[in-house]
PDB file of C-alpha atoms in Angstrom:
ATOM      1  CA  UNK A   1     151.378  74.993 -15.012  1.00  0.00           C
ATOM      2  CA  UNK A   2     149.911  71.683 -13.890  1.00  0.00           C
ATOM      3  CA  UNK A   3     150.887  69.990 -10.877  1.00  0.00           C
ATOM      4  CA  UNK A   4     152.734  67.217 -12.219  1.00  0.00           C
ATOM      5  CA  UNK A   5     154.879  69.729 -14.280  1.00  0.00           C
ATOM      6  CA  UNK A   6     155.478  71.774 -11.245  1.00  0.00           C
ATOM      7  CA  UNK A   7     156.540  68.541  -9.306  1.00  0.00           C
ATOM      8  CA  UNK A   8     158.760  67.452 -12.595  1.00  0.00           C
ATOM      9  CA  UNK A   9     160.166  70.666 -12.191  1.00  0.00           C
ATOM     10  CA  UNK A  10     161.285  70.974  -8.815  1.00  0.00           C
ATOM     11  CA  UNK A  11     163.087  67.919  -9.285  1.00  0.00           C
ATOM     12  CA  UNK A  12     165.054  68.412 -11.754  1.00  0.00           C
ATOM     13  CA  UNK A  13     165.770  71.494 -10.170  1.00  0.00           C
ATOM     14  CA  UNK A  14     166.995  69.175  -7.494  1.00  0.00           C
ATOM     15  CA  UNK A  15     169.022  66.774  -9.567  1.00  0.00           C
ATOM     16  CA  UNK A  16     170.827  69.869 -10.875  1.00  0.00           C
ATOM     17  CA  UNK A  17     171.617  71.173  -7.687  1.00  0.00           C
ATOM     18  CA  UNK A  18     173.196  67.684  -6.700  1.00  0.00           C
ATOM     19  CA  UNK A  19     175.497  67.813  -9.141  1.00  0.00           C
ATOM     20  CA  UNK A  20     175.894  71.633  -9.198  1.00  0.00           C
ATOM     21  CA  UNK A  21     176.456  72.255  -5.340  1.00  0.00           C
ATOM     22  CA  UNK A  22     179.584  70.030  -4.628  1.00  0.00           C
ATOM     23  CA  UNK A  23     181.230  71.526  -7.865  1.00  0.00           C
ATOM     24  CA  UNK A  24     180.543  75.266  -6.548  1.00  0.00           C
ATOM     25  CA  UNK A  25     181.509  74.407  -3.299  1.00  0.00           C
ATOM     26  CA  UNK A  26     184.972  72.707  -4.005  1.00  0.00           C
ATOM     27  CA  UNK A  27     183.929  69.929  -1.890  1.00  0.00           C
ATOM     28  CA  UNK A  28     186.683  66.991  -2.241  1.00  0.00           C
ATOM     29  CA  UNK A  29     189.028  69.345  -3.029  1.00  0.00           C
ATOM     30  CA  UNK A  30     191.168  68.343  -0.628  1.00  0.00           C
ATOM     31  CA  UNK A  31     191.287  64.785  -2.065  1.00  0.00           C
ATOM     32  CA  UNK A  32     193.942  63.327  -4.660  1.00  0.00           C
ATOM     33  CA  UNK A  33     190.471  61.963  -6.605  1.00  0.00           C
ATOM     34  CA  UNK A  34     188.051  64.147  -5.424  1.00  0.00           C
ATOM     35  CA  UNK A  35     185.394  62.467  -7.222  1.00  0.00           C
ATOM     36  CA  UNK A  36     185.931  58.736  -6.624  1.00  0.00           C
ATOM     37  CA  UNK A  37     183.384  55.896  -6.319  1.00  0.00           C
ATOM     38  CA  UNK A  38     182.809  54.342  -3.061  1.00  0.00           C
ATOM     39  CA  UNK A  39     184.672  51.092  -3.701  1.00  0.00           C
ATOM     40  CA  UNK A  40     187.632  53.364  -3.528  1.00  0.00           C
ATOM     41  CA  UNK A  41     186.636  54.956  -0.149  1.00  0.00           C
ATOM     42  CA  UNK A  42     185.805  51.947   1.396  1.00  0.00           C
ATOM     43  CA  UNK A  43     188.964  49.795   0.381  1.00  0.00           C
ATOM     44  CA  UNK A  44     190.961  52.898   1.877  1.00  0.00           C
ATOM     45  CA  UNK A  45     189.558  53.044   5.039  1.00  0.00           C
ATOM     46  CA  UNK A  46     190.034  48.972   5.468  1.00  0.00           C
ATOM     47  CA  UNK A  47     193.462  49.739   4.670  1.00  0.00           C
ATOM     48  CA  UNK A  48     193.962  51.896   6.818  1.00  0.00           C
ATOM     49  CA  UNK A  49     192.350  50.339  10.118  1.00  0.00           C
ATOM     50  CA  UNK A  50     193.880  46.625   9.169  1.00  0.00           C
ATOM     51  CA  UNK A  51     196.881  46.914   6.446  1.00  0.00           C
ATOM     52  CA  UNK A  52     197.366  43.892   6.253  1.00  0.00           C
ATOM     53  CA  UNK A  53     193.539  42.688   5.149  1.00  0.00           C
ATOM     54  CA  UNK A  54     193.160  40.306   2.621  1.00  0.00           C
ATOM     55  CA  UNK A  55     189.792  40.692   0.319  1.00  0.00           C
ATOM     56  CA  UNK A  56     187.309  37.457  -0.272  1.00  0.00           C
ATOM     57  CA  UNK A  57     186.991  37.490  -3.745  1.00  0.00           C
ATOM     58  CA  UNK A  58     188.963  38.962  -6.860  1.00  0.00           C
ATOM     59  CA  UNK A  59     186.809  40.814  -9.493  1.00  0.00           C
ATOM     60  CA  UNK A  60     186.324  38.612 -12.423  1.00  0.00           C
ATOM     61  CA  UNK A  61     187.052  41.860 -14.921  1.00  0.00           C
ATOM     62  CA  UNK A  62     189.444  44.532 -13.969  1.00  0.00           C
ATOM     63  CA  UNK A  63     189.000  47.318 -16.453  1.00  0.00           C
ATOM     64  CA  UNK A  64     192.191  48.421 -18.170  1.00  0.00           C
ATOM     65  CA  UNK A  65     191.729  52.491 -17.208  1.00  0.00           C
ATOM     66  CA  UNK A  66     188.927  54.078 -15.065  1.00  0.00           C
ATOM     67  CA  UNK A  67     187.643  55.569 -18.303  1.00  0.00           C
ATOM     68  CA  UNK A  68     186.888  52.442 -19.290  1.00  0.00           C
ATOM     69  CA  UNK A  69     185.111  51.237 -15.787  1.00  0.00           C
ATOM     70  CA  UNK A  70     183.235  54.723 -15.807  1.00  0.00           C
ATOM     71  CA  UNK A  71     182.051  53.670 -19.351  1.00  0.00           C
ATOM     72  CA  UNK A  72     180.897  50.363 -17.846  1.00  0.00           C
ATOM     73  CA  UNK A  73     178.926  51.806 -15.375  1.00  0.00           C
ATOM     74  CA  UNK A  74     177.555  54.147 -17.108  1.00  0.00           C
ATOM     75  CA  UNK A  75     176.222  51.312 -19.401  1.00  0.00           C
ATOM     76  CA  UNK A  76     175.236  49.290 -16.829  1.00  0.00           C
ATOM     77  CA  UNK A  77     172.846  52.691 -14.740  1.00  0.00           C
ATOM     78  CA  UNK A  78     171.544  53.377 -18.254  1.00  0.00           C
ATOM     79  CA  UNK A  79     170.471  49.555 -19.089  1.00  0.00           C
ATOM     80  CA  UNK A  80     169.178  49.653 -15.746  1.00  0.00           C
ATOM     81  CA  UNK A  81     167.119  52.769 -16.656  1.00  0.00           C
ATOM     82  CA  UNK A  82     165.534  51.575 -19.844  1.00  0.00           C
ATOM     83  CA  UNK A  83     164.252  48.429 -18.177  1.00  0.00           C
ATOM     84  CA  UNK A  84     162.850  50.313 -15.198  1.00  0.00           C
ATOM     85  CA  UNK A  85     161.252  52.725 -17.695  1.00  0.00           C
ATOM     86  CA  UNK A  86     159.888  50.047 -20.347  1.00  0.00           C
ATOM     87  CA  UNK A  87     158.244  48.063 -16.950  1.00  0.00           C
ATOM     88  CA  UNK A  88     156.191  51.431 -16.087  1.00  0.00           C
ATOM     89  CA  UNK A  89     155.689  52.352 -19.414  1.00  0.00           C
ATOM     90  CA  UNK A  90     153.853  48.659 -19.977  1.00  0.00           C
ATOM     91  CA  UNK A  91     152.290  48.765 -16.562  1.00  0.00           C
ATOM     92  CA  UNK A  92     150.550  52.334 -17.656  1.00  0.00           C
ATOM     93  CA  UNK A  93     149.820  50.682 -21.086  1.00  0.00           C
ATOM     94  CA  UNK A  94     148.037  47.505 -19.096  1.00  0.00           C
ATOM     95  CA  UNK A  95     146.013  50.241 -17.195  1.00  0.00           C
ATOM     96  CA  UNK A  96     145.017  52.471 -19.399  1.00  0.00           C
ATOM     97  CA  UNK A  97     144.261  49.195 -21.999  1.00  0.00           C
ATOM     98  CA  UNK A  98     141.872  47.765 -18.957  1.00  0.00           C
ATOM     99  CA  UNK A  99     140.228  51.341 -18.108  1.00  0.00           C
ATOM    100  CA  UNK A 100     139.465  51.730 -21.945  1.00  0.00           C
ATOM    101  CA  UNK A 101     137.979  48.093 -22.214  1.00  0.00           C
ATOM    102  CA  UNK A 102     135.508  49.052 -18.748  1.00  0.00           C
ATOM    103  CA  UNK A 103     134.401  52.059 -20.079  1.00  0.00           C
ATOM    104  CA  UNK A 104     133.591  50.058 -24.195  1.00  0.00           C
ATOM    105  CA  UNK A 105     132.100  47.365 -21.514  1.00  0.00           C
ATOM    106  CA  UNK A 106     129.629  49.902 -19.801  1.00  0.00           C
ATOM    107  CA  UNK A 107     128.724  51.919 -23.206  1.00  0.00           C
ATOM    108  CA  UNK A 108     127.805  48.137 -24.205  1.00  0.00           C
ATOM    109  CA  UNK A 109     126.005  47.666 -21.041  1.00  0.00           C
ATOM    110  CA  UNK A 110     124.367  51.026 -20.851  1.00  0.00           C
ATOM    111  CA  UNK A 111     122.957  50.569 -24.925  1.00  0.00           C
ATOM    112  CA  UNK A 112     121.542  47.006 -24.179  1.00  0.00           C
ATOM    113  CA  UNK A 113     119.207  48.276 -21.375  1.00  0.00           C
ATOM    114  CA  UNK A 114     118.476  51.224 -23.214  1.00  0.00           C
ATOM    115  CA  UNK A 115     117.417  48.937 -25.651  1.00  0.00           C
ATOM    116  CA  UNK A 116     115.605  46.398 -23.534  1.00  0.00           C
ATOM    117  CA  UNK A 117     113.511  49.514 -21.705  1.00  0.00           C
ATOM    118  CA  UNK A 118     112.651  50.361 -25.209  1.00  0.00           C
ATOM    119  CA  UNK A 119     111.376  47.507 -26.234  1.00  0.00           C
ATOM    120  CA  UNK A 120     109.157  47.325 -23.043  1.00  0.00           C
ATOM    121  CA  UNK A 121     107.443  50.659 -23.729  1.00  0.00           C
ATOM    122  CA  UNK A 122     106.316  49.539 -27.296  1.00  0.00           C
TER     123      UNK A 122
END
């Protein structure tokens, strides 16, 4: 097993356990949503240190059910995904594009003076 598959491995080893471990656990248990986003956290803890707070802004979409807002952001992390992955994937491209051109350019190189020092011993 190569290194980089050993290293692709243990990470998603990792990623597994991330989402494994709290499950197992029972962690948020305790909690009427055990599994909500932060937004949710955060607006009751303001609550609860100033009731009567009053938020800047109003979102310009409120979702209809949290299935729907889950869906959303799901959408929106795997958009965000593909354009993360086609920006390497055309960086890697560009590189391996300019390494193939260097090595054409010195196999060019390399036959022209083998040519020119055979011309010389003639």
């Amino acid at each position: 097993m190569s290194r980089n598959a050993k290293i692709n491995t243990l990470l998603l080893v990792l990623v597994a356990a991330l989402a494994v471990i709290p499950l197992v656990f029972g962690l948020g248990d305790h909690k009427e949503e055990p599994f909500a986003g932060a937004d949710a956290e955060a607006e009751t803890a303001i609550t609860e240190i100033d009731p009567d707070y009053e938020p800047w802004f109003s979102p310009l979409y409120e979702p209809p059910s949290g299935e729907i807002e889950s869906a959303l952001f799901a959408l929106q992390a795997a958009l965000g995904a593909g354009v993360l992955a086609y920006y390497f994937g055309v960086r890697r491209g560009r590189r391996q594009g300019e390494a193939r051109a260097l090595e054409r350019l010195r196999a060019e190189v390399d036959a022209e003076t083998e040519a020119v020092s055979e011309r010389r011993r003639v």
